[in-house]
Amino acid sequence: MNRIYLDYTATTPMDRRVYDSMATFHTEVFGNASSIHSFGREAKAALEESREKIATLIGSRPSELFFTSGGTESDNAALFGIASVAPGHGRRHIVISSIEHHAVLHAAEHLKNSGFSVTLVGVDESGFLAPSRLERAVTENTLLVSVIHANNEIGTLQDLKALADVAHEKGALFHTDAVQSFGKVPLDVAGLGADLSSFTAHKLYGPKGIGALYIRRGIDFEPVFHGGAQERNRRPGTESVPLAVGFATAAEIAVEELDRESKRLAELNAVMRKRIAAEIPSALFNSPIEGAIPNILSLSIDSSQMQIDGDALIVNLDLEGIAVTSGSACSSGSLQPSHVIKSLGRDDMTTAATIRFSLGRFTTEAEIHRAVDVLANVVGRIGKRKRTISAV
Ligand SMILES: Cc1ncc(COP(=O)(O)O)c(C=O)c1O
C-alpha cells in the first residue's frame, strides 16, 4: 500500500540537501565550538555562519538569536527567562491567547505557581485575535504577552504588529511562537514588533532537536539552564554544530522556495477544500480561507448532523495509508478535546471529530484526491447520520 503523509505540521522529512550539508560536521569538522584550538575555531565559524544566515532570514542581528533544542525549549525559555527578571520590573501578569501551543500554555500555567496571574484571551470563530480584545486584557501590571503567529492546528495567522503595539502601549513585552510560520510566510521579527520569538528546524525540513529563540537587544533575560557560558550566557551546553548547519540550510531553502511553494500549497489546499465541501456536507472548516498559512486544512464533522468518533476516523484513515492528526500532534494521545478547536466555539463532540490535514514539499495533487476519496468513504462508513425531524 502506498502511504500518504499529510501531517507536515507535526514534523517534516529532512530535505536531502539539508542532510548532505550536515555530514562533514558530524565527522571532519567535529570540534567543540568553545575550544580555542583550530578544531574548535572551525566549528565555531560554522556555528556563527549558521546563526548569521538564520538571523538574516528572520530580520534580526546574529547576536539576538540563540540556539535551543527546539520550539518547546524556546517557548519555555521565553516565558521563564522573562518571568525570572520580573521582580525587577514589579510586573506579575502574563497574557496569552487561548490558542497557544502547549509549550506556551503549560509554561504560563506553571508560572501561576510562582505568583503570576495569567489571562487567556479568546479568539473569533476563525481563530483571529482582535487587538481590541487583547487591549482589554493587558494592564499596567502585564509583564509579557505571548501570541502564536501561525496556529499549528488551524493555520490562522495573527496580525502580530497590531497585537505587539497593544502590548507595548502598556509597557509589556511581546513574544510570538513562530514555529509554524517560519519558512511559510515572510518573516521580519523586528518589523513585526516581537521582542522574543521562537523557532524550530524540524517543521521546515531541517533536523529534529534544534530550535532558536530571538531576544531583541536590550531585553533583560535570565537563562533557564545553568552551566557554561555558551550562546552568550543565554543557553549553556555544547552547541550542536551539525544541527545548526542543518537548520540554516533548511531555512535558506524554505525561504528561497517560499513564493513558489506557498502558491503550490495554496492551490492544493483549495482543491482539497472544494472537494470536501462538495462531498462531505457535515464538514465544518476550522481553517480560514484568507489569513492562514497555506499548508493546513482543519475540519470537524458537525455533531448536529453526524456522530462520528474522531479517533476511529484517524485510525481508519491510517488503515488506508493516510497519515493525518486529530489536532495538535503534541496533544494526540490525550483524550482532552483540543483547546484550539474549542476556542473557535465548537461543542465537545464536534471538536473531538476533528482532522487536520497538513501538506508539504512532497505532497502531490494525486495524493490530495486519494485522501479525499478515502475520507469521504470512511465518514460515510463509520459516521451515524442524525435524523432530522422536520416541522410539520
Ligand atoms: C506552534 C508550535 N510551537 C512549538 C512546538 C514545539 O516545537 P518542538 O517540537 O521543536 O519542541 C510545536 C510543535 O508541534 C508547534 O507546532
Short mmCIF file of C-alpha atoms and ligand atoms in Angstrom, two decimals:
data_model
loop_
_atom_site.label_atom_id
_atom_site.label_comp_id
_atom_site.label_asym_id
_atom_site.label_seq_id
_atom_site.Cartn_x
_atom_site.Cartn_y
_atom_site.Cartn_z
CA MET A 1 0.00 0.00 0.00
CA ASN A 2 1.26 3.47 -0.90
CA ARG A 3 1.26 5.54 2.26
CA ILE A 4 0.39 9.24 2.07
CA TYR A 5 1.88 11.61 4.61
CA LEU A 6 -0.37 14.59 5.31
CA ASP A 7 0.98 15.53 8.71
CA TYR A 8 3.72 18.04 7.84
CA THR A 9 2.67 20.24 10.73
CA ALA A 10 3.69 17.52 13.18
CA THR A 11 7.06 17.21 11.52
CA THR A 12 8.67 17.17 8.10
CA PRO A 13 11.06 14.71 6.49
CA MET A 14 14.56 16.13 6.30
CA ASP A 15 15.37 17.53 2.88
CA ARG A 16 18.26 15.61 1.24
CA ARG A 17 20.11 18.89 0.65
CA VAL A 18 19.90 19.59 4.39
CA TYR A 19 21.11 16.11 5.26
CA ASP A 20 24.08 16.44 2.90
CA SER A 21 25.05 19.86 4.27
CA MET A 22 25.38 18.40 7.78
CA ALA A 23 27.54 15.37 7.04
CA THR A 24 31.00 16.99 7.32
CA PHE A 25 30.10 18.49 10.67
CA HIS A 26 29.49 15.08 12.21
CA THR A 27 32.80 13.63 11.07
CA GLU A 28 35.55 16.00 9.91
CA VAL A 29 34.63 19.36 11.44
CA PHE A 30 33.79 17.93 14.83
CA GLY A 31 35.48 20.31 17.26
CA ASN A 32 33.81 21.82 20.29
CA ALA A 33 32.84 25.35 19.29
CA SER A 34 34.08 26.58 22.69
CA SER A 35 37.61 25.19 22.26
CA ILE A 36 40.21 27.76 21.35
CA HIS A 37 42.35 25.48 19.17
CA SER A 38 41.90 25.24 15.41
CA PHE A 39 39.37 22.37 15.62
CA GLY A 40 37.21 24.46 17.90
CA ARG A 41 37.63 27.57 15.81
CA GLU A 42 36.43 25.93 12.61
CA ALA A 43 33.39 24.53 14.42
CA LYS A 44 32.72 27.96 15.90
CA ALA A 45 32.97 29.55 12.44
CA ALA A 46 30.34 27.14 11.07
CA LEU A 47 28.11 27.78 14.09
CA GLU A 48 28.32 31.54 13.69
CA GLU A 49 27.78 31.36 9.95
CA SER A 50 24.60 29.34 10.57
CA ARG A 51 23.43 31.86 13.12
CA GLU A 52 24.07 34.70 10.69
CA LYS A 53 22.14 33.00 7.91
CA ILE A 54 19.07 32.37 10.10
CA ALA A 55 19.25 35.84 11.64
CA THR A 56 19.25 37.43 8.18
CA LEU A 57 16.20 35.38 7.19
CA ILE A 58 14.16 36.50 10.20
CA GLY A 59 15.31 40.12 10.19
CA SER A 60 17.39 40.04 13.38
CA ARG A 61 21.01 40.59 14.32
CA PRO A 62 23.01 37.37 14.84
CA SER A 63 23.70 38.39 18.46
CA GLU A 64 19.95 38.42 19.12
CA LEU A 65 19.49 34.77 18.19
CA PHE A 66 20.47 31.81 20.33
CA PHE A 67 20.16 28.13 19.64
CA THR A 68 17.96 25.84 21.74
CA SER A 69 16.82 22.22 21.45
CA GLY A 70 13.60 23.18 19.63
CA GLY A 71 10.34 25.08 19.80
CA THR A 72 9.32 23.78 23.21
CA GLU A 73 12.53 24.94 24.84
CA SER A 74 12.39 28.30 23.06
CA ASP A 75 8.83 28.92 24.27
CA ASN A 76 9.69 27.86 27.82
CA ALA A 77 12.87 29.94 27.81
CA ALA A 78 10.91 32.97 26.60
CA LEU A 79 8.33 32.76 29.38
CA PHE A 80 10.59 31.65 32.25
CA GLY A 81 13.53 33.77 31.13
CA ILE A 82 11.39 36.90 31.21
CA ALA A 83 9.45 35.91 34.33
CA SER A 84 12.73 35.45 36.23
CA VAL A 85 13.58 39.11 35.83
CA ALA A 86 10.05 40.21 36.73
CA PRO A 87 10.80 41.12 40.37
CA GLY A 88 12.99 43.93 39.00
CA HIS A 89 10.05 45.23 36.98
CA GLY A 90 7.37 44.61 39.60
CA ARG A 91 5.01 43.16 36.97
CA ARG A 92 3.32 39.83 37.73
CA HIS A 93 0.77 39.33 34.95
CA ILE A 94 1.03 37.30 31.74
CA VAL A 95 -1.40 37.39 28.83
CA ILE A 96 -1.59 34.64 26.22
CA SER A 97 -4.09 33.76 23.52
CA SER A 98 -6.44 30.83 24.07
CA ILE A 99 -4.96 29.03 21.06
CA GLU A 100 -1.33 28.85 22.13
CA HIS A 101 0.68 25.68 21.68
CA HIS A 102 1.01 23.64 24.89
CA ALA A 103 4.65 24.77 25.17
CA VAL A 104 3.37 28.28 25.92
CA LEU A 105 0.07 27.34 27.55
CA HIS A 106 1.56 24.91 30.07
CA ALA A 107 4.59 27.12 30.76
CA ALA A 108 2.22 30.01 31.55
CA GLU A 109 0.12 27.75 33.78
CA HIS A 110 3.27 26.72 35.62
CA LEU A 111 4.13 30.34 36.28
CA LYS A 112 0.98 30.61 38.36
CA ASN A 113 2.91 28.60 40.98
CA SER A 114 5.40 31.46 41.19
CA GLY A 115 2.76 34.06 41.89
CA PHE A 116 1.95 35.17 38.37
CA SER A 117 -1.59 35.69 37.22
CA VAL A 118 -2.35 34.52 33.69
CA THR A 119 -5.11 35.79 31.40
CA LEU A 120 -6.20 33.80 28.35
CA VAL A 121 -7.68 35.92 25.59
CA GLY A 122 -10.22 34.28 23.29
CA VAL A 123 -10.29 34.34 19.50
CA ASP A 124 -13.09 34.56 16.94
CA GLU A 125 -14.60 31.57 15.10
CA SER A 126 -11.71 31.57 12.61
CA GLY A 127 -9.04 31.82 15.27
CA PHE A 128 -8.20 35.52 14.86
CA LEU A 129 -7.35 37.55 17.93
CA ALA A 130 -8.72 41.09 17.71
CA PRO A 131 -6.33 43.76 19.02
CA SER A 132 -9.29 45.37 20.84
CA ARG A 133 -9.84 42.14 22.75
CA LEU A 134 -6.18 41.98 23.71
CA GLU A 135 -6.33 45.61 24.77
CA ARG A 136 -8.97 44.77 27.39
CA ALA A 137 -6.72 42.08 28.90
CA VAL A 138 -3.39 43.90 29.08
CA THR A 139 -2.82 46.08 32.14
CA GLU A 140 -0.05 48.20 33.65
CA ASN A 141 0.90 45.05 35.59
CA THR A 142 1.39 42.90 32.47
CA LEU A 143 4.95 41.71 32.00
CA LEU A 144 4.60 39.63 28.85
CA VAL A 145 2.06 38.98 26.10
CA SER A 146 2.52 35.81 24.06
CA VAL A 147 0.58 35.17 20.86
CA ILE A 148 1.25 32.37 18.40
CA HIS A 149 1.99 33.60 14.86
CA ALA A 150 0.57 30.74 12.74
CA ASN A 151 -1.52 28.32 14.75
CA ASN A 152 -0.38 24.71 14.44
CA GLU A 153 -3.88 23.20 14.42
CA ILE A 154 -5.79 25.52 12.12
CA GLY A 155 -3.12 27.66 10.42
CA THR A 156 -4.63 31.05 11.31
CA LEU A 157 -2.05 33.85 11.12
CA GLN A 158 -2.27 36.73 13.55
CA ASP A 159 -1.71 40.39 12.79
CA LEU A 160 1.31 40.48 15.06
CA LYS A 161 2.23 44.12 14.58
CA ALA A 162 -1.15 45.33 15.83
CA LEU A 163 -1.03 42.92 18.79
CA ALA A 164 2.57 43.83 19.68
CA ASP A 165 1.58 47.52 19.62
CA VAL A 166 -1.14 46.81 22.19
CA ALA A 167 1.40 45.11 24.49
CA HIS A 168 3.97 47.86 24.06
CA GLU A 169 1.48 50.65 24.76
CA LYS A 170 1.11 49.23 28.28
CA GLY A 171 4.86 48.67 28.66
CA ALA A 172 4.64 44.86 28.31
CA LEU A 173 6.96 42.70 26.24
CA PHE A 174 5.69 40.70 23.27
CA HIS A 175 6.63 37.10 22.44
CA THR A 176 5.48 35.12 19.45
CA ASP A 177 5.79 31.42 18.69
CA ALA A 178 6.77 31.48 15.02
CA VAL A 179 7.47 27.74 14.83
CA GLN A 180 4.84 27.13 12.15
CA SER A 181 5.17 30.37 10.21
CA PHE A 182 8.93 30.38 9.60
CA GLY A 183 9.56 29.30 6.02
CA LYS A 184 5.87 29.55 5.10
CA VAL A 185 5.39 33.31 5.17
CA PRO A 186 8.00 36.08 5.00
CA LEU A 187 9.20 36.97 8.50
CA ASP A 188 10.72 40.09 9.95
CA VAL A 189 10.73 39.82 13.72
CA ALA A 190 11.82 43.39 14.34
CA GLY A 191 9.28 44.78 11.85
CA LEU A 192 6.53 42.71 13.46
CA GLY A 193 7.33 44.23 16.82
CA ALA A 194 8.32 40.99 18.53
CA ASP A 195 10.65 41.25 21.50
CA LEU A 196 11.09 37.49 21.57
CA SER A 197 10.30 34.83 19.01
CA SER A 198 10.56 31.01 18.93
CA PHE A 199 11.63 28.78 16.05
CA THR A 200 12.35 25.13 15.36
CA ALA A 201 14.09 23.37 12.47
CA HIS A 202 12.08 20.19 12.10
CA LYS A 203 8.96 21.93 10.79
CA LEU A 204 10.87 23.23 7.77
CA TYR A 205 12.64 20.08 6.56
CA GLY A 206 15.54 20.55 8.96
CA PRO A 207 16.84 18.27 11.72
CA LYS A 208 14.94 17.47 14.91
CA GLY A 209 16.45 18.68 18.17
CA ILE A 210 17.38 22.25 17.30
CA GLY A 211 15.48 25.49 17.51
CA ALA A 212 16.24 29.11 18.25
CA LEU A 213 14.99 31.97 20.36
CA TYR A 214 15.24 35.56 19.21
CA ILE A 215 15.60 38.07 22.03
CA ARG A 216 15.68 41.69 20.98
CA ARG A 217 18.82 43.57 22.02
CA GLY A 218 18.46 45.27 25.38
CA ILE A 219 15.83 42.88 26.79
CA ASP A 220 16.61 41.56 30.29
CA PHE A 221 16.66 37.80 30.22
CA GLU A 222 17.63 35.18 32.79
CA PRO A 223 18.82 31.82 31.38
CA VAL A 224 16.70 28.83 32.32
CA PHE A 225 19.65 26.40 32.47
CA HIS A 226 22.92 26.95 34.28
CA GLY A 227 26.37 25.77 33.27
CA GLY A 228 28.82 27.11 30.73
CA ALA A 229 28.90 30.47 29.00
CA GLN A 230 27.79 29.24 25.58
CA GLU A 231 25.36 31.22 23.46
CA ARG A 232 26.40 34.49 25.14
CA ASN A 233 25.48 33.13 28.55
CA ARG A 234 21.92 32.50 27.47
CA ARG A 235 21.93 28.76 26.93
CA PRO A 236 24.71 26.65 28.40
CA GLY A 237 25.78 23.32 26.91
CA THR A 238 27.93 22.29 23.97
CA GLU A 239 26.32 23.57 20.80
CA SER A 240 25.43 21.06 18.09
CA VAL A 241 27.18 22.44 15.04
CA PRO A 242 25.77 19.85 12.60
CA LEU A 243 22.23 20.64 13.72
CA ALA A 244 22.85 24.38 13.46
CA VAL A 245 24.25 23.95 9.94
CA GLY A 246 21.22 21.82 9.00
CA PHE A 247 18.83 24.38 10.46
CA ALA A 248 20.45 27.18 8.45
CA THR A 249 20.42 25.18 5.21
CA ALA A 250 16.78 24.21 5.74
CA ALA A 251 15.79 27.80 6.48
CA GLU A 252 17.61 29.11 3.42
CA ILE A 253 15.92 26.59 1.13
CA ALA A 254 12.48 27.24 2.65
CA VAL A 255 12.77 30.99 2.24
CA GLU A 256 14.26 30.70 -1.26
CA GLU A 257 11.38 28.48 -2.41
CA LEU A 258 8.71 30.21 -0.33
CA ASP A 259 6.85 32.09 -3.08
CA ARG A 260 6.57 29.16 -5.45
CA GLU A 261 5.88 26.60 -2.72
CA SER A 262 3.25 28.61 -0.89
CA LYS A 263 1.38 29.20 -4.15
CA ARG A 264 1.50 25.48 -4.94
CA LEU A 265 0.32 24.52 -1.45
CA ALA A 266 -2.47 27.10 -1.51
CA GLU A 267 -3.72 25.59 -4.77
CA LEU A 268 -3.64 22.05 -3.39
CA ASN A 269 -5.36 23.24 -0.23
CA ALA A 270 -8.12 24.89 -2.29
CA VAL A 271 -8.66 21.73 -4.34
CA MET A 272 -8.98 19.70 -1.16
CA ARG A 273 -11.33 22.15 0.49
CA LYS A 274 -13.59 22.34 -2.56
CA ARG A 275 -13.89 18.59 -2.88
CA ILE A 276 -14.53 18.05 0.85
CA ALA A 277 -17.19 20.79 0.89
CA ALA A 278 -18.94 19.11 -2.06
CA GLU A 279 -18.68 15.53 -0.85
CA ILE A 280 -18.94 15.75 2.94
CA PRO A 281 -21.78 18.16 3.78
CA SER A 282 -21.30 17.67 7.53
CA ALA A 283 -17.72 19.04 7.34
CA LEU A 284 -17.11 22.36 9.07
CA PHE A 285 -13.83 24.01 8.16
CA ASN A 286 -11.75 25.32 11.04
CA SER A 287 -9.04 26.88 8.87
CA PRO A 288 -9.88 30.27 7.38
CA ILE A 289 -9.57 30.70 3.60
CA GLU A 290 -7.73 34.01 3.97
CA GLY A 291 -5.13 34.91 6.58
CA ALA A 292 -3.65 31.48 7.19
CA ILE A 293 -0.53 29.56 6.25
CA PRO A 294 -1.26 27.63 3.06
CA ASN A 295 -0.48 24.10 4.16
CA ILE A 296 -3.09 23.40 6.86
CA LEU A 297 -6.68 22.33 6.34
CA SER A 298 -8.50 21.50 9.56
CA LEU A 299 -12.09 20.35 9.59
CA SER A 300 -14.56 18.94 12.08
CA ILE A 301 -17.61 16.80 11.48
CA ASP A 302 -20.62 18.75 12.73
CA SER A 303 -22.11 16.78 15.64
CA SER A 304 -25.58 18.19 14.94
CA GLN A 305 -25.53 16.40 11.57
CA MET A 306 -23.46 13.33 12.21
CA GLN A 307 -21.99 11.37 15.08
CA ILE A 308 -18.51 10.10 14.47
CA ASP A 309 -15.68 9.01 16.69
CA GLY A 310 -12.66 11.22 15.96
CA ASP A 311 -10.10 8.61 16.92
CA ALA A 312 -11.85 5.96 14.83
CA LEU A 313 -11.70 8.39 11.92
CA ILE A 314 -7.92 8.82 12.24
CA VAL A 315 -7.36 5.07 12.72
CA ASN A 316 -9.47 4.21 9.67
CA LEU A 317 -7.60 6.74 7.55
CA ASP A 318 -4.34 5.25 8.79
CA LEU A 319 -5.53 1.76 7.83
CA GLU A 320 -5.92 3.12 4.30
CA GLY A 321 -2.40 4.58 4.44
CA ILE A 322 -3.37 8.23 5.05
CA ALA A 323 -1.43 9.83 7.91
CA VAL A 324 -3.19 12.80 9.49
CA THR A 325 -3.69 14.00 13.02
CA SER A 326 -6.72 14.74 15.11
CA GLY A 327 -5.46 18.07 16.35
CA SER A 328 -2.06 19.11 17.56
CA ALA A 329 0.46 16.27 17.31
CA CYS A 330 1.63 17.21 20.73
CA SER A 331 -1.81 16.65 22.23
CA SER A 332 -2.73 13.49 20.38
CA GLY A 333 -2.84 10.50 22.68
CA SER A 334 -4.58 12.65 25.27
CA LEU A 335 -8.35 12.42 25.46
CA GLN A 336 -8.79 16.12 26.05
CA PRO A 337 -10.66 17.81 23.22
CA SER A 338 -8.37 20.31 21.52
CA HIS A 339 -8.37 23.67 23.32
CA VAL A 340 -7.78 25.34 19.96
CA ILE A 341 -10.85 23.91 18.22
CA LYS A 342 -12.94 24.52 21.35
CA SER A 343 -11.80 28.15 21.30
CA LEU A 344 -13.49 28.53 17.91
CA GLY A 345 -16.79 27.84 19.65
CA ARG A 346 -17.21 24.19 18.65
CA ASP A 347 -19.02 21.80 21.01
CA ASP A 348 -17.10 18.86 22.54
CA MET A 349 -18.37 16.22 20.13
CA THR A 350 -17.65 18.30 17.06
CA THR A 351 -14.23 19.18 18.49
CA ALA A 352 -13.47 15.51 19.05
CA ALA A 353 -14.32 14.77 15.40
CA THR A 354 -11.55 16.98 14.03
CA ILE A 355 -9.00 16.15 11.39
CA ARG A 356 -6.00 18.24 10.46
CA PHE A 357 -4.53 17.69 7.03
CA SER A 358 -1.17 19.36 6.61
CA LEU A 359 0.51 19.40 3.24
CA GLY A 360 4.14 19.88 2.37
CA ARG A 361 7.00 19.91 -0.09
CA PHE A 362 6.41 16.37 -1.30
CA THR A 363 2.60 16.41 -1.45
CA THR A 364 1.10 15.82 -4.90
CA GLU A 365 -2.35 16.56 -6.29
CA ALA A 366 -2.94 12.83 -6.76
CA GLU A 367 -2.34 12.33 -3.03
CA ILE A 368 -4.86 15.03 -2.20
CA HIS A 369 -7.51 13.36 -4.35
CA ARG A 370 -6.80 9.96 -2.87
CA ALA A 371 -7.02 11.39 0.68
CA VAL A 372 -10.43 12.98 -0.03
CA ASP A 373 -11.72 9.75 -1.62
CA VAL A 374 -10.72 7.82 1.48
CA LEU A 375 -12.07 10.45 3.88
CA ALA A 376 -15.46 10.58 2.16
CA ASN A 377 -15.62 6.80 2.19
CA VAL A 378 -14.64 6.47 5.88
CA VAL A 379 -17.04 9.22 7.01
CA GLY A 380 -19.85 7.54 5.06
CA ARG A 381 -19.00 4.16 6.56
CA ILE A 382 -18.46 4.95 10.25
CA GLY A 383 -20.48 8.15 10.72
CA LYS A 384 -24.00 7.90 12.10
CA ARG A 385 -26.18 10.44 10.39
CA LYS A 386 -28.51 12.24 12.79
CA ARG A 387 -32.19 12.05 11.93
CA THR A 388 -33.62 15.45 11.19
CA ILE A 389 -37.17 15.95 12.45
CA SER A 390 -38.84 18.34 10.10
CA ALA A 391 -41.53 20.62 11.44
CA VAL A 392 -44.99 19.92 10.15
C1 LIG B 1 3.38 26.14 17.26
C2 LIG B 1 4.35 25.18 17.87
N1 LIG B 1 5.13 25.59 18.88
C3 LIG B 1 6.00 24.78 19.46
C4 LIG B 1 6.14 23.47 19.06
C5 LIG B 1 7.15 22.61 19.71
O1 LIG B 1 8.31 22.51 18.90
P1 LIG B 1 9.34 21.33 19.11
O2 LIG B 1 8.68 20.09 18.61
O3 LIG B 1 10.52 21.73 18.27
O4 LIG B 1 9.69 21.26 20.54
C6 LIG B 1 5.34 22.98 18.02
C7 LIG B 1 5.41 21.57 17.61
O5 LIG B 1 4.41 20.93 17.32
C8 LIG B 1 4.42 23.87 17.39
O6 LIG B 1 3.65 23.47 16.39
#
